[in-house]
Short mmCIF file of C-alpha atoms in Angstrom, two decimals:
data_model
loop_
_atom_site.label_atom_id
_atom_site.label_comp_id
_atom_site.label_asym_id
_atom_site.label_seq_id
_atom_site.Cartn_x
_atom_site.Cartn_y
_atom_site.Cartn_z
CA UNK A 13 -10.94 6.98 66.69
CA UNK A 14 -13.95 4.84 66.98
CA UNK A 15 -14.80 5.63 70.59
CA UNK A 16 -17.16 8.58 70.16
CA UNK A 17 -19.60 6.58 67.99
CA UNK A 18 -19.33 3.55 70.34
CA UNK A 19 -20.07 5.67 73.35
CA UNK A 20 -23.23 7.09 71.74
CA UNK A 21 -24.45 3.62 70.80
CA UNK A 22 -23.93 2.18 74.26
CA UNK A 23 -25.72 5.14 75.91
CA UNK A 24 -28.64 4.65 73.61
CA UNK A 25 -28.55 0.96 74.40
CA UNK A 26 -29.41 1.51 77.98
CA UNK A 27 -31.82 4.50 77.50
CA UNK A 28 -33.83 3.55 74.48
CA UNK A 29 -33.48 -0.21 73.94
CA UNK A 30 -37.20 -1.09 73.64
CA UNK A 31 -40.32 -0.88 75.77
CA UNK A 32 -39.25 -2.95 78.83
CA UNK A 33 -41.62 -4.85 81.02
CA UNK A 34 -40.25 -4.23 84.53
CA UNK A 35 -41.95 -6.41 87.08
CA UNK A 36 -42.32 -4.66 90.32
CA UNK A 37 -43.67 -6.75 93.21
CA UNK A 38 -46.57 -5.42 95.42
CA UNK A 39 -45.50 -3.19 98.32
CA UNK A 40 -43.88 -5.23 101.09
CA UNK A 41 -43.15 -8.28 99.00
CA UNK A 42 -40.27 -7.14 96.85
CA UNK A 43 -37.01 -8.98 97.37
CA UNK A 44 -33.77 -7.00 97.46
CA UNK A 45 -31.80 -6.81 94.22
CA UNK A 46 -28.92 -9.17 93.64
CA UNK A 47 -25.76 -7.47 92.54
CA UNK A 48 -23.15 -9.36 90.65
CA UNK A 49 -19.88 -7.37 90.52
CA UNK A 50 -21.79 -4.14 90.05
CA UNK A 51 -24.56 -5.51 87.81
CA UNK A 52 -28.03 -5.63 89.39
CA UNK A 53 -30.67 -8.32 88.99
CA UNK A 54 -34.15 -8.44 90.47
CA UNK A 55 -34.55 -10.30 93.69
CA UNK A 56 -37.16 -12.55 92.12
CA UNK A 57 -35.11 -13.55 88.99
CA UNK A 58 -35.60 -17.25 88.22
CA UNK A 59 -33.20 -18.33 85.46
CA UNK A 60 -34.19 -21.36 83.48
CA UNK A 61 -31.68 -24.14 84.01
CA UNK A 62 -32.76 -26.18 81.03
CA UNK A 63 -35.31 -26.11 78.15
CA UNK A 64 -38.48 -28.08 79.18
CA UNK A 65 -39.06 -31.31 77.30
CA UNK A 66 -41.12 -30.90 74.11
CA UNK A 67 -40.07 -27.26 73.49
CA UNK A 68 -38.54 -27.32 70.02
CA UNK A 69 -35.71 -24.80 70.48
CA UNK A 70 -32.00 -25.23 70.98
CA UNK A 71 -31.37 -26.24 74.58
CA UNK A 72 -28.24 -24.34 74.84
CA UNK A 73 -30.18 -21.06 75.15
CA UNK A 74 -31.26 -21.78 78.67
CA UNK A 75 -29.36 -20.32 81.61
CA UNK A 76 -27.60 -17.18 82.66
CA UNK A 77 -25.11 -15.38 80.41
CA UNK A 78 -22.44 -12.72 81.09
CA UNK A 79 -20.52 -10.44 78.76
CA UNK A 80 -19.49 -6.89 78.03
CA UNK A 81 -20.81 -4.59 75.30
CA UNK A 82 -17.82 -3.28 73.39
CA UNK A 83 -15.67 -5.21 75.81
CA UNK A 84 -16.35 -2.57 78.48
CA UNK A 85 -20.07 -2.42 79.61
CA UNK A 86 -20.88 -5.37 81.78
CA UNK A 87 -24.10 -7.11 80.96
CA UNK A 88 -26.14 -10.21 82.09
CA UNK A 89 -28.81 -11.98 80.16
CA UNK A 90 -30.96 -14.41 82.24
CA UNK A 91 -33.50 -16.56 80.38
CA UNK A 92 -36.51 -17.08 82.72
CA UNK A 93 -38.96 -18.97 80.46
CA UNK A 94 -39.22 -20.39 76.97
CA UNK A 95 -42.57 -21.36 75.35
CA UNK A 96 -43.32 -23.89 72.69
CA UNK A 97 -43.56 -21.09 69.99
CA UNK A 98 -40.11 -19.82 70.94
CA UNK A 99 -41.42 -16.85 72.95
CA UNK A 100 -38.98 -15.99 75.77
CA UNK A 101 -39.13 -13.95 78.97
CA UNK A 102 -35.67 -12.72 80.07
CA UNK A 103 -33.84 -10.35 82.35
CA UNK A 104 -31.49 -7.81 80.63
CA UNK A 105 -29.10 -6.08 83.00
CA UNK A 106 -26.07 -3.71 82.71
CA UNK A 107 -23.61 -2.27 85.17
CA UNK A 108 -22.28 1.21 85.68
CA UNK A 109 -19.88 2.80 83.19
CA UNK A 110 -18.42 6.05 84.27
CA UNK A 111 -16.73 6.86 81.02
CA UNK A 112 -19.79 6.25 78.96
CA UNK A 113 -22.03 7.84 81.68
CA UNK A 114 -24.26 4.77 81.96
CA UNK A 115 -26.03 3.85 85.15
CA UNK A 116 -26.69 0.26 86.23
CA UNK A 117 -30.15 -1.18 85.83
CA UNK A 118 -32.26 -4.27 84.85
CA UNK A 119 -35.23 -4.81 82.74
CA UNK A 120 -37.62 -7.65 81.96
CA UNK A 121 -38.17 -8.14 78.18
CA UNK A 122 -39.99 -10.39 75.96
CA UNK A 123 -38.06 -11.99 73.07
CA UNK A 124 -38.23 -14.87 70.58
CA UNK A 125 -35.96 -17.73 69.63
CA UNK A 126 -35.81 -18.62 65.92
CA UNK A 127 -33.22 -21.26 65.03
CA UNK A 128 -29.86 -20.21 66.46
CA UNK A 129 -30.98 -16.64 67.22
CA UNK A 130 -32.77 -14.94 70.14
CA UNK A 131 -34.18 -11.56 69.19
CA UNK A 132 -35.49 -8.69 71.29
CA UNK A 133 -37.30 -6.12 69.08
CA UNK A 134 -38.44 -2.62 69.92
CA UNK A 135 -39.77 0.21 67.80
CA UNK A 136 -36.32 1.36 66.64
CA UNK A 137 -33.99 -1.02 68.40
CA UNK A 138 -33.05 -4.69 68.25
CA UNK A 139 -30.76 -6.95 70.08
CA UNK A 140 -29.82 -10.30 68.54
CA UNK A 141 -28.07 -13.16 70.41
CA UNK A 142 -26.73 -15.91 68.10
CA UNK A 143 -25.35 -19.25 69.29
CA UNK A 144 -21.77 -19.70 67.98
CA UNK A 145 -20.19 -23.09 67.43
CA UNK A 146 -18.13 -22.43 70.58
CA UNK A 147 -21.33 -22.39 72.61
CA UNK A 148 -21.08 -18.68 73.30
CA UNK A 149 -23.67 -16.08 72.41
CA UNK A 150 -22.64 -13.48 69.82
CA UNK A 151 -24.65 -10.41 70.65
CA UNK A 152 -25.42 -7.41 68.35
CA UNK A 153 -27.24 -4.26 69.36
CA UNK A 154 -28.72 -2.18 66.57
CA UNK A 155 -30.49 1.19 66.81
CA UNK A 156 -30.85 3.08 63.62
CA UNK A 157 -27.21 3.47 62.38
CA UNK A 158 -25.63 2.44 65.81
CA UNK A 159 -24.10 -0.85 66.34
CA UNK A 160 -22.37 -2.54 69.36
CA UNK A 161 -21.20 -6.14 69.79
CA UNK A 162 -20.57 -8.53 72.70
CA UNK A 163 -19.67 -12.16 73.31
CA UNK A 164 -21.53 -13.82 76.23
CA UNK A 165 -20.63 -17.05 78.08
CA UNK A 166 -22.95 -19.17 80.13
CA UNK A 167 -22.35 -19.06 83.93
CA UNK A 168 -23.88 -20.86 86.88
CA UNK A 169 -26.44 -18.53 88.45
CA UNK A 170 -25.72 -20.10 91.96
CA UNK A 171 -22.06 -19.19 91.55
CA UNK A 172 -22.85 -15.66 90.37
CA UNK A 173 -25.03 -14.83 93.34
CA UNK A 174 -22.46 -15.96 95.87
CA UNK A 175 -20.78 -13.45 98.20
CA UNK A 176 -18.16 -11.41 96.37
CA UNK A 177 -18.84 -13.24 93.05
CA UNK A 178 -17.34 -11.88 89.90
CA UNK A 179 -17.74 -13.03 86.32
CA UNK A 180 -15.55 -13.42 83.22
CA UNK A 181 -17.16 -10.38 81.61
CA UNK A 182 -14.92 -10.32 78.49
CA UNK A 183 -14.14 -14.04 78.38
CA UNK A 184 -10.45 -13.01 78.58
CA UNK A 185 -7.73 -12.93 81.19
CA UNK A 186 -6.27 -9.58 82.19
CA UNK A 187 -2.53 -9.59 82.83
CA UNK A 188 0.24 -7.06 83.17
CA UNK A 189 3.32 -7.53 80.95
CA UNK A 190 6.67 -6.69 82.50
CA UNK A 191 8.48 -4.88 79.68
CA UNK A 192 11.88 -3.41 79.08
CA UNK A 193 10.32 0.08 78.86
CA UNK A 194 11.40 2.60 81.47
CA UNK A 195 9.80 6.02 82.13
CA UNK A 196 10.97 8.51 84.66
CA UNK A 197 13.24 5.76 86.03
CA UNK A 198 10.39 3.40 86.59
CA UNK A 199 9.74 0.05 84.77
CA UNK A 200 6.59 -0.01 82.67
CA UNK A 201 3.92 -2.68 82.76
CA UNK A 202 1.45 -2.94 79.92
CA UNK A 203 -2.10 -4.16 80.62
CA UNK A 204 -2.97 -7.03 78.25
CA UNK A 205 -6.22 -9.04 77.81
CA UNK A 206 -5.59 -12.65 76.58
CA UNK A 207 -8.02 -15.02 74.96
CA UNK A 208 -6.92 -18.66 74.67
CA UNK A 209 -8.22 -21.28 72.29
CA UNK A 210 -9.29 -24.74 73.42
CA UNK A 211 -6.45 -27.14 74.09
CA UNK A 212 -3.17 -27.30 75.99
CA UNK A 213 -0.97 -25.17 73.78
CA UNK A 214 1.42 -23.58 73.24
CA UNK A 215 -0.45 -21.57 70.61
CA UNK A 216 0.46 -19.31 67.76
CA UNK A 217 0.24 -15.73 68.88
CA UNK A 218 -1.99 -12.96 67.38
CA UNK A 219 -1.37 -9.52 68.68
CA UNK A 220 -4.19 -6.97 68.19
CA UNK A 221 -3.31 -3.25 68.48
CA UNK A 222 -5.92 -0.67 69.51
CA UNK A 223 -6.61 2.64 67.98
CA UNK A 224 -6.84 6.22 69.28
CA UNK A 225 -9.52 8.13 71.31
CA UNK A 226 -11.27 10.32 68.75
CA UNK A 227 -9.59 13.82 68.85
CA UNK A 228 -7.50 12.92 71.89
CA UNK A 229 -9.07 15.77 73.92
CA UNK A 230 -10.90 13.56 76.43
CA UNK A 231 -8.45 12.10 78.94
CA UNK A 232 -11.23 9.98 80.54
CA UNK A 233 -11.22 7.92 77.31
CA UNK A 234 -7.50 7.10 77.72
CA UNK A 235 -8.29 4.69 80.53
CA UNK A 236 -10.63 2.50 78.55
CA UNK A 237 -9.23 -1.06 77.92
CA UNK A 238 -9.68 -1.93 74.20
CA UNK A 239 -10.66 -5.46 73.20
CA UNK A 240 -12.77 -6.86 70.44
CA UNK A 241 -14.79 -9.82 71.70
CA UNK A 242 -15.91 -10.66 68.16
CA UNK A 243 -12.34 -10.73 66.81
CA UNK A 244 -11.10 -12.66 69.85
CA UNK A 245 -13.83 -15.29 69.23
CA UNK A 246 -12.86 -15.60 65.59
CA UNK A 247 -9.16 -16.03 66.26
CA UNK A 248 -9.36 -18.43 69.17
CA UNK A 249 -11.81 -20.69 67.20
CA UNK A 250 -9.01 -20.98 64.68
CA UNK A 251 -6.38 -21.88 67.25
CA UNK A 252 -4.73 -18.48 67.86
CA UNK A 253 -3.95 -17.03 71.30
CA UNK A 254 -5.27 -13.47 70.88
CA UNK A 255 -3.53 -10.70 72.94
CA UNK A 256 -4.86 -7.13 73.24
CA UNK A 257 -1.94 -5.06 74.79
CA UNK A 258 -2.74 -1.48 75.87
CA UNK A 259 0.03 0.94 75.13
CA UNK A 260 1.59 3.32 77.63
CA UNK A 261 -1.10 5.36 79.43
CA UNK A 262 -3.97 3.47 77.89
CA UNK A 263 -6.29 1.19 79.86
CA UNK A 264 -4.49 0.33 83.06
CA UNK A 265 -0.99 0.39 81.59
CA UNK A 266 1.72 2.34 83.23
CA UNK A 267 3.26 5.54 81.81
CA UNK A 268 2.14 8.59 79.89
CA UNK A 269 -0.09 8.36 76.80
CA UNK A 270 1.86 10.48 74.44
CA UNK A 271 1.17 9.55 70.81
CA UNK A 272 1.36 12.84 69.02
CA UNK A 273 -0.34 15.63 71.00
CA UNK A 274 -0.21 19.39 70.78
CA UNK A 275 2.19 21.01 73.14
CA UNK A 276 -1.01 22.05 74.97
CA UNK A 277 -2.35 18.53 75.46
CA UNK A 278 -5.89 19.79 76.14
CA UNK A 279 -6.13 20.38 72.39
CA UNK A 280 -5.72 16.71 71.64
CA UNK A 281 -3.87 15.12 68.75
CA UNK A 282 -1.75 17.34 66.52
CA UNK A 283 -1.41 17.14 62.75
CA UNK A 284 2.07 18.62 62.84
CA UNK A 285 4.07 16.05 60.93
CA UNK A 286 7.21 15.80 63.10
CA UNK A 287 5.38 15.62 66.40
CA UNK A 288 2.71 13.20 65.35
CA UNK A 289 5.26 10.84 63.66
CA UNK A 290 7.31 10.91 66.83
CA UNK A 291 4.15 9.73 68.68
CA UNK A 292 3.90 6.85 66.17
CA UNK A 293 7.51 5.92 66.98
CA UNK A 294 6.74 5.79 70.63
CA UNK A 295 3.74 3.60 69.94
CA UNK A 296 5.82 1.25 67.79
CA UNK A 297 8.25 0.87 70.71
CA UNK A 298 5.31 -0.24 72.88
CA UNK A 299 4.20 -2.76 70.31
CA UNK A 300 7.73 -4.20 70.20
CA UNK A 301 8.00 -4.39 74.01
CA UNK A 302 4.56 -6.06 74.22
CA UNK A 303 5.47 -8.72 71.70
CA UNK A 304 8.86 -9.42 73.43
CA UNK A 305 7.10 -9.92 76.74
CA UNK A 306 4.30 -12.04 75.31
CA UNK A 307 6.78 -14.35 73.50
CA UNK A 308 8.28 -15.28 76.99
CA UNK A 309 4.99 -16.93 77.99
CA UNK A 310 4.85 -20.76 78.08
CA UNK A 311 1.54 -20.84 76.35
CA UNK A 312 2.95 -18.92 73.33
CA UNK A 313 4.45 -20.90 70.43
CA UNK A 314 7.91 -19.60 69.47
CA UNK A 315 8.25 -17.69 66.26
CA UNK A 316 6.85 -14.79 64.30
CA UNK A 317 3.44 -13.42 65.26
CA UNK A 318 0.25 -12.51 63.49
CA UNK A 319 -0.11 -8.79 63.84
CA UNK A 320 -3.54 -7.04 63.61
CA UNK A 321 -4.77 -3.54 64.39
CA UNK A 322 -7.72 -1.19 64.46
CA UNK A 323 -7.42 2.38 63.13
CA UNK A 324 -4.18 3.73 64.52
CA UNK A 325 -3.40 0.13 65.51
CA UNK A 326 -3.82 -0.92 61.89
CA UNK A 327 -1.27 1.61 60.74
CA UNK A 328 1.07 0.44 63.50
CA UNK A 329 0.74 -3.18 62.39
CA UNK A 330 1.76 -2.26 58.88
CA UNK A 331 4.65 -0.05 59.91
CA UNK A 332 5.93 -2.50 62.55
CA UNK A 333 6.08 -5.35 60.01
CA UNK A 334 8.32 -3.21 57.78
CA UNK A 335 10.69 -2.45 60.57
CA UNK A 336 10.81 -5.98 62.03
CA UNK A 337 9.82 -8.44 59.26
CA UNK A 338 11.59 -11.32 61.03
CA UNK A 339 9.18 -10.97 63.92
CA UNK A 340 5.93 -10.95 61.92
CA UNK A 341 4.17 -13.82 60.22
CA UNK A 342 1.32 -11.87 58.74
CA UNK A 343 -0.50 -8.53 58.90
CA UNK A 344 -4.22 -7.78 58.94
CA UNK A 345 -4.97 -4.03 58.96
CA UNK A 346 -8.47 -2.93 59.91
CA UNK A 347 -9.26 0.60 58.83
CA UNK A 348 -5.69 1.67 59.43
CA UNK A 349 -4.53 5.27 59.59
CA UNK A 350 -2.65 7.51 62.01
CA UNK A 351 -4.47 10.91 61.52
CA UNK A 352 -7.52 11.99 59.61
CA UNK A 353 -9.36 15.15 58.81
CA UNK A 354 -6.29 17.47 58.64
CA UNK A 355 -4.36 18.99 55.72
CA UNK A 356 -1.35 16.77 56.18
CA UNK A 357 -3.14 13.48 56.78
CA UNK A 358 -2.22 11.82 53.41
CA UNK A 359 1.39 12.62 53.75
CA UNK A 360 1.60 11.46 57.38
CA UNK A 361 -0.31 8.22 56.81
CA UNK A 362 1.69 7.34 53.79
CA UNK A 363 5.05 8.17 55.41
CA UNK A 364 4.22 5.79 58.28
CA UNK A 365 2.49 3.00 56.34
CA UNK A 366 4.92 2.99 53.42
CA UNK A 367 7.43 1.80 55.95
CA UNK A 368 5.59 -1.49 55.82
CA UNK A 369 6.57 -1.98 52.22
CA UNK A 370 9.82 -3.63 53.47
CA UNK A 371 7.73 -6.56 54.74
CA UNK A 372 8.30 -9.26 52.09
CA UNK A 373 4.96 -11.08 52.42
CA UNK A 374 1.31 -10.30 51.63
CA UNK A 375 -0.78 -8.14 53.98
CA UNK A 376 -4.55 -7.64 54.20
CA UNK A 377 -6.04 -4.11 54.24
CA UNK A 378 -9.70 -4.22 55.31
CA UNK A 379 -11.69 -0.95 55.20
CA UNK A 380 -15.36 0.22 55.23
CA UNK A 381 -17.54 2.61 53.24
CA UNK A 382 -18.59 5.78 55.00
CA UNK A 383 -15.81 5.67 57.49
CA UNK A 384 -15.92 9.07 59.27
CA UNK A 385 -12.20 9.26 59.76
CA UNK A 386 -10.64 7.64 56.68
CA UNK A 387 -12.63 7.67 53.44
CA UNK A 388 -12.20 4.81 50.93
CA UNK A 389 -10.72 7.31 48.44
CA UNK A 390 -8.07 8.27 51.08
CA UNK A 391 -7.27 4.70 52.15
CA UNK A 392 -7.08 3.40 48.57
CA UNK A 393 -4.64 6.22 47.90
CA UNK A 394 -2.63 5.13 50.87
CA UNK A 395 -2.71 1.51 49.60
CA UNK A 396 -1.60 2.45 46.10
CA UNK A 397 1.30 4.43 47.59
CA UNK A 398 2.18 1.35 49.73
CA UNK A 399 2.21 -0.85 46.58
CA UNK A 400 4.28 1.69 44.71
CA UNK A 401 6.84 1.59 47.48
CA UNK A 402 7.23 -2.12 46.94
CA UNK A 403 4.58 -3.46 49.41
CA UNK A 404 2.55 -6.56 48.89
CA UNK A 405 -1.13 -6.62 49.84
CA UNK A 406 -4.78 -7.04 49.08
CA UNK A 407 -7.34 -4.26 49.72
CA UNK A 408 -11.04 -4.82 50.47
CA UNK A 409 -13.80 -2.27 51.14
CA UNK A 410 -16.95 -3.35 52.83
CA UNK A 411 -20.44 -1.94 53.47
CA UNK A 412 -20.73 -2.11 57.23
CA UNK A 413 -24.11 -2.73 59.01
CA UNK A 414 -25.30 0.61 60.49
CA UNK A 415 -23.31 2.51 57.86
CA UNK A 416 -20.18 3.31 60.03
CA UNK A 417 -17.25 1.93 58.05
CA UNK A 418 -14.85 2.38 60.95
CA UNK A 419 -16.47 -0.62 62.63
CA UNK A 420 -15.38 -3.27 60.12
CA UNK A 421 -13.50 -5.33 62.76
CA UNK A 422 -16.69 -6.02 64.77
CA UNK A 423 -18.38 -7.80 61.83
CA UNK A 424 -16.47 -11.01 60.99
CA UNK A 425 -19.14 -12.18 58.51
CA UNK A 426 -17.95 -9.38 56.19
CA UNK A 427 -14.30 -10.54 56.08
CA UNK A 428 -14.23 -14.07 57.41
CA UNK A 429 -13.78 -15.71 54.05
CA UNK A 430 -10.80 -13.52 52.99
CA UNK A 431 -9.18 -13.76 56.42
CA UNK A 432 -9.71 -17.58 56.56
CA UNK A 433 -7.89 -17.87 53.23
CA UNK A 434 -5.13 -15.57 54.49
CA UNK A 435 -4.57 -17.49 57.63
CA UNK A 436 -4.62 -20.83 55.72
CA UNK A 437 -1.86 -19.57 53.49
CA UNK A 438 0.14 -18.52 56.67
CA UNK A 439 -0.09 -22.10 58.04
CA UNK A 440 0.84 -23.56 54.68
CA UNK A 441 4.27 -21.87 54.76
#
């Protein structure tokens, strides 16, 4: 249900980021744009290969960086110059995004490096790029109450500008899992994006389940592939192989997206109890099929998995662990719920998530203040019902930057301490 807010934020990112300094060459001298997998750069771009001697800033900032806002909007950052006081000239570029109605473009900005951060500031907008221990850049876009996140990796500019060049925009590997699911007599493949930690493996598996698409009334949103670059970075740095499977009809997965709609699907998701819980059962079958397929991979360590989820995916993680406790090592539920804003929401969410009470080990439930879909009062009520049903867990509510509590997953600094302690306890068993 987080997509509408994210769409608005990313649209604003391209339309009102700051006052750009676009350098147009005199007539007759302009070089044609360089286009990297749909992302344009000015023909006169001159990325800085290394920080000049005597410039007191972290040398890792120099170069060309690629990533994707929200895991979907391709972006390139090219550092062109760095001065002794940390002042930077850079190229900021994005590609097209049909779903978010964003057009490709590039801009020249001025920024400043302070310590491990590069900042671009406008009147009401700011982008921050922070060097992570992994050597990647963790990017945050902020405009009033809007936030978007990305993880950028350094790439050779010479390789990027080659014919037919592509880039690892998300830092992950897209694959298609062959599953035991069959629909209309045809086998179903589920698109999955994988992020591997450093080393040879095999690695313990963390499966991250996506949420819904707002009201469910915009089919164009069904085809967006959900990942969380920030969560993937967090997990891989701690040795987990992070997998983001897309359920039937979502992203590029096969099959029909059918997780609790009205009979007239143009109306979106229903709040009718029987129909919406049947949609949850269908989604749980997809989760089970994805886990089974992932566990056949040679880079995945045998054994139970860490199960995580966002919004509807969080509710699925809780419910699945109760149905299949032998397959699950631990559960981290980010702002989980199946339906919100309807008269039967509490009953539906508690029916689904109380099923997780059969899981014999501790879960983490992580929520945010001012969530537009699930208030803290509602989710605390769900948690208390879960405990009353015999579940074991710890509940945390956070104040999320920008004020949208549904975006908790994208801000590891809020929950990193609790999750690190939780993961440490899992390894100790």
